[in-house]
Amino acid sequence: MTDAMTTSNVVGFSLGPNLTAEEARAIYARGKEAVVFALLELAAQLRRSHGQCASVSSPATPSGMVPIYQKPNTPKRRKKPGQKAGHAGSRRPPPEEIHEHKEHRAPCCPHCQGRLIRCGQTRTRYTEDIPENIETVVTEHVIHRDWCPRCKKSVEPRVPDALPGSQIGNHVVALSGWLHYGLGQDAGPHCGGVQLPLALQADARRLGAAVVSAASGALPWYEQIYHEALDAAVLNADETGWRVGGKGHWLWCFTAPRLTCYLIDRRRGRPVVARFFRKAFRGTLVTDFWGPYNAVVCGARQVCLAHLLRDLEHVERYKSPSPQWPAFAKRLRRLLRDGIRLSRWKDRTLPEYASRRDRLHARLDGLMAAPWEDHQARRLLKRFRRHRNDLFTFLDNAAVPFDNNAAERAIRPAVIIRKNSYGNRSQRGADTQAVLMSIYRTLKTTRSRSPQDNHQRLGRVPEDRKTPQLAAVSTSIR
């Protein structure tokens, strides 16, 4: 089939269910190439009608984009669950403290209801549960005021069980904040299906104000996460849509292996990137091909190859590329997959590894130097010329991934929260969302201390107003 051959000059009319016998004979009269082209076009239309991609599906296609009826049945388990023979077993350790003991003995046989002969055999089972009825604990705090002759004023101690000016204790504030900003549940009296005590149902607004106050006090923790992100060796970045007061905003996510920092802003351009990267970033920044990331001054850059593979599928499914496109897409797919396969080498000090890496760069240069006339191919080549040194950074640093899946996984909890809450009502709520969600996400994935414990520590800030630090975890490149 020649390169100049298209749908119109091969068949001369539209292929589809309205094709007549005369038009089919006309296609046959044009020769073998016209018949093959018509059959391939009909097969592509049939695949599109069934929701399939016109091209062969690549491993980069997310599982959620594949219809359930096209997924293969779950294969049977290939190996027996548990550790291998000869290895020590892995199980949950028994509890260190037992609060209650209960004994259970069957009065009769549960199968035939016959009489049982009592034996001395027993087995032990542990269960952990919460009390059936959770009651509110009301505490009256008697605060003594004393006179300071040096300051010439009355002073009083700080109540450690609640935030200043709040009538709601730290335990309820921690639970409400975690359910709403950590899990995306409703922040009303029935938080996440948990029935709050009757004494607190009338104070839903006060509860929300207490959580906002806790977020204001947690700003030093947010700043700590932010500075650790700027010192990270590898930092992934992504953004998604958000709503604040019914208007379109953007939620930015910056994540490293041991932290996650969120930022909500009405813009999606370079000002937000400049706001986050206030200084030169010395690590490796992993992003998609969004233009504002190009303004970041960083030590190295890696663009997401999974986005590039999905872009190839998008062109083949929704665009109308020329006959030159299949050859371009085939060469590009082979180049990217060979690079991903090469990154799996364990020993990167071998001369053969360096030789194969250099050949990949040479193949990329040859692909960009070829005279491609296809519009979509030229669009991608323009992108390659801009990111020529950013496509295979993962081959030089084993800690750098070839995709941006880390940022997409970190932004997914925020997307779930967005589906439940539809965003925020005000900018103050958006700032609270970014601060608490960053802290909860970081604590959940990387830190040993629980979010509730850290929130309760916030209520015990000493008199010098110094906020206690989060569990220190170094992600620095130094």
PDB file of C-alpha atoms in Angstrom, residues 31 48-49 80 185 311 329 345 356 358 377 383 416 420 470:
ATOM      1  CA  GLY A  31      -7.126  -4.245  -6.655  1.00  0.00           C
ATOM      2  CA  ARG A  48     -14.507   1.273  18.038  1.00  0.00           C
ATOM      3  CA  SER A  49     -18.185   0.328  18.190  1.00  0.00           C
ATOM      4  CA  LYS A  80      -0.084 -21.669  48.043  1.00  0.00           C
ATOM      5  CA  GLN A 185     -16.327  11.882  54.872  1.00  0.00           C
ATOM      6  CA  ASP A 311      -1.012   9.884  23.763  1.00  0.00           C
ATOM      7  CA  ALA A 329       4.185   5.118  16.226  1.00  0.00           C
ATOM      8  CA  TRP A 345      19.016  -4.094  34.726  1.00  0.00           C
ATOM      9  CA  ARG A 356      22.691   0.221  25.012  1.00  0.00           C
ATOM     10  CA  ASP A 358      23.833   5.444  24.157  1.00  0.00           C
ATOM     11  CA  ALA A 377       4.062  13.041  14.380  1.00  0.00           C
ATOM     12  CA  ARG A 383       7.792  17.983  22.169  1.00  0.00           C
ATOM     13  CA  ILE A 416     -12.146  10.910  46.067  1.00  0.00           C
ATOM     14  CA  ASN A 420     -17.814  13.612  48.134  1.00  0.00           C
ATOM     15  CA  LEU A 470       6.424  15.890  63.067  1.00  0.00           C
TER      16      LEU A 470
END
